[in-house]
Amino acid sequence: MATPAEIFATALQALDASGLRRRRRVVAPQDGAALLADGLTRLAFASNDYLGLARHPALIEAAQQAAERYGVGATASPLVCGHSPAHAALEDELARFVGLPRALYFYAGYAANTGIIPALVERGDALLSDALNHACLIDGARLSRADVQVYPHKDMTALERALITARGARRRLVVTDAVFSMDGDLAPLPELLALCERFDAWLLIDDAHGYGVLGEGGRGSLSHWGLRAGAMPERLIYMATLGKAAGVAGAFVAGPEPVIEWLMQKSRTYMFATGAPAMVAEALRASLRVIESEGWRREQLLRLGERLRAGLAGLPWRAPVSGTPIQPLLLGDNVLALAVMAALETQGIWVPAIRPPTVPQGSARLRISLSALHSADDVDRLCAALRSIAASGAGRGA
Ligand SMILES: *Cc1c(COP(=O)(O)O)cnc(C)c1O
């Protein structure tokens, strides 16, 4: 048998040949939306820090004070002794913010989804999953051993057929991103809820890219679709991550009290992992206050989004309207996507090329993500650079 080094050297060459090798950079923040990456300053449209909170002074101060008070480590899993007053207060505040009875905080979104799905369904249950769902929903579904049916992206007719097929299952759980992470489009929550009602199914939504951005006061996708405290469908379970617009780290699941209590009892990623440090929880409490009080950040994002979409019109690549800070520029081919990314880099601009398996085969793209830290000039600079690349033909030949 060949050694691991031999096997994987060959496998890595194959990744290179198909344009699928990923390169990690050493990145440090600069002013505004600029990043110092591998020693060069670049205007970046790459992060999920949509509101620009990751370096907000109020969050930094909250973390510093919490470090003094609680230390820097949680010291154990939350069910042993890793659940501090900061975590408890955060959960209460998150639940109130999204209008659901109770919330449970996880150290990462990946852990939340891979923990809660297997606690909700198991062998003999049906899990219905949108084709463009995030990887950790897919992994959670696999871990659950439920019978998984993937329906085409946002295809409610196909979902209805799948729900009919699943009628005999003990439980039916529909799982979807609320805002799709690589396209920025929204799942039709009212239609999903109506189907779940009709077929007696539950709905788990992952609002990683809606929390803080959409809805009244940044309350997320539930608020965006008009769902408010006191009027939440009982079959709904809400999950959102806190490392994106919230600017810190972790995630939470929220819903009816017995559901959340059950998830706390049974999610293995909650039980068997050290809790997030209390300073993270305090930074998140500060983040919540900033999300509520600094509405200009969301207004800035909306203005930048309109400017970007106007600026992308006329390019030879498709840029589907997203209505969120995530704007894909569909290039199709992996090598082409890398070529356009590289051409932008020569102009000091960083937009990540996203390739399979993060997106489906043949749908490689630039994923432009906006932040309240961007200025109108930043957006204009990106659009001008893309126009010059398109005109030079660099984006066509590969
Ligand atoms: C980023 C993301 C996650 C994972 O959250 P982390 O906190 O980064 O682990 C889960 N779901 C979706 C849709 C995401 O975009």
CSV table of N, CA and C and ligand atoms in Angstrom, one decimal, residues 48 108-111 113 134 136 177 179 181 206 208-209 239 241-244 250-251, ligand 1:
chain,number,residue,atom,x,y,z
A,48,ASN,N,-18.3,37.8,6.1
A,48,ASN,CA,-19.7,37.8,6.5
A,48,ASN,C,-20.0,38.8,7.6
A,108,ALA,N,-20.7,27.1,18.0
A,108,ALA,CA,-20.6,27.3,16.5
A,108,ALA,C,-21.9,26.9,15.8
A,109,GLY,N,-22.1,27.5,14.7
A,109,GLY,CA,-23.3,27.1,13.9
A,109,GLY,C,-23.2,25.7,13.4
A,110,TYR,N,-22.0,25.3,13.0
A,110,TYR,CA,-21.8,24.0,12.5
A,110,TYR,C,-22.2,23.0,13.6
A,111,ALA,N,-21.8,23.3,14.8
A,111,ALA,CA,-22.1,22.4,15.9
A,111,ALA,C,-23.6,22.4,16.2
A,113,ASN,N,-26.2,22.8,14.1
A,113,ASN,CA,-27.0,22.1,13.1
A,113,ASN,C,-26.7,20.6,13.2
A,134,HIS,N,-26.9,24.6,3.4
A,134,HIS,CA,-25.6,24.7,3.9
A,134,HIS,C,-25.0,23.3,4.3
A,136,CYS,N,-23.5,22.1,6.8
A,136,CYS,CA,-23.7,21.6,8.1
A,136,CYS,C,-25.2,21.1,8.3
A,177,ASP,N,-32.1,26.7,4.6
A,177,ASP,CA,-31.5,28.0,4.9
A,177,ASP,C,-32.6,29.0,4.7
A,179,VAL,N,-31.8,32.3,4.3
A,179,VAL,CA,-31.1,33.1,3.3
A,179,VAL,C,-30.0,32.2,2.8
A,181,SER,N,-26.7,30.8,1.4
A,181,SER,CA,-25.4,31.4,1.8
A,181,SER,C,-24.6,31.8,0.5
A,206,ASP,N,-32.5,27.9,9.1
A,206,ASP,CA,-31.2,28.3,9.4
A,206,ASP,C,-31.0,29.7,8.9
A,208,ALA,N,-28.6,32.0,9.3
A,208,ALA,CA,-27.2,32.4,9.4
A,208,ALA,C,-27.0,33.8,8.7
A,209,HIS,N,-27.6,34.0,7.6
A,209,HIS,CA,-27.4,35.2,6.8
A,209,HIS,C,-28.5,36.2,6.9
A,239,MET,N,-33.0,28.7,13.9
A,239,MET,CA,-31.6,28.7,14.2
A,239,MET,C,-30.9,29.8,13.5
A,241,THR,N,-26.8,31.9,13.2
A,241,THR,CA,-25.4,31.9,13.7
A,241,THR,C,-25.0,33.3,14.1
A,242,LEU,N,-24.0,33.4,14.9
A,242,LEU,CA,-23.6,34.7,15.5
A,242,LEU,C,-22.2,35.1,15.2
A,243,GLY,N,-21.6,34.5,14.2
A,243,GLY,CA,-20.3,34.8,13.7
A,243,GLY,C,-20.3,35.7,12.5
A,244,LYS,N,-21.5,35.9,12.0
A,244,LYS,CA,-21.6,36.7,10.7
A,244,LYS,C,-22.1,38.1,11.1
A,250,GLY,N,-20.5,31.7,17.3
A,250,GLY,CA,-21.5,30.8,17.9
A,250,GLY,C,-22.8,30.9,17.1
A,251,ALA,N,-23.8,30.3,17.8
A,251,ALA,CA,-25.1,30.2,17.1
A,251,ALA,C,-26.1,29.9,18.2
B,1,LIG,C1,-21.8,29.9,8.2
B,1,LIG,C2,-23.0,29.0,8.3
B,1,LIG,C3,-23.2,28.0,9.2
B,1,LIG,C4,-22.1,27.7,10.2
B,1,LIG,O1,-22.0,28.6,11.2
B,1,LIG,P1,-20.6,28.7,12.0
B,1,LIG,O2,-21.0,29.5,13.2
B,1,LIG,O3,-19.7,29.4,11.1
B,1,LIG,O4,-20.1,27.3,12.3
B,1,LIG,C5,-24.4,27.4,9.3
B,1,LIG,N1,-25.4,27.6,8.4
B,1,LIG,C6,-25.2,28.5,7.4
B,1,LIG,C7,-26.3,28.7,6.4
B,1,LIG,C8,-24.0,29.2,7.3
B,1,LIG,O5,-23.9,30.1,6.3
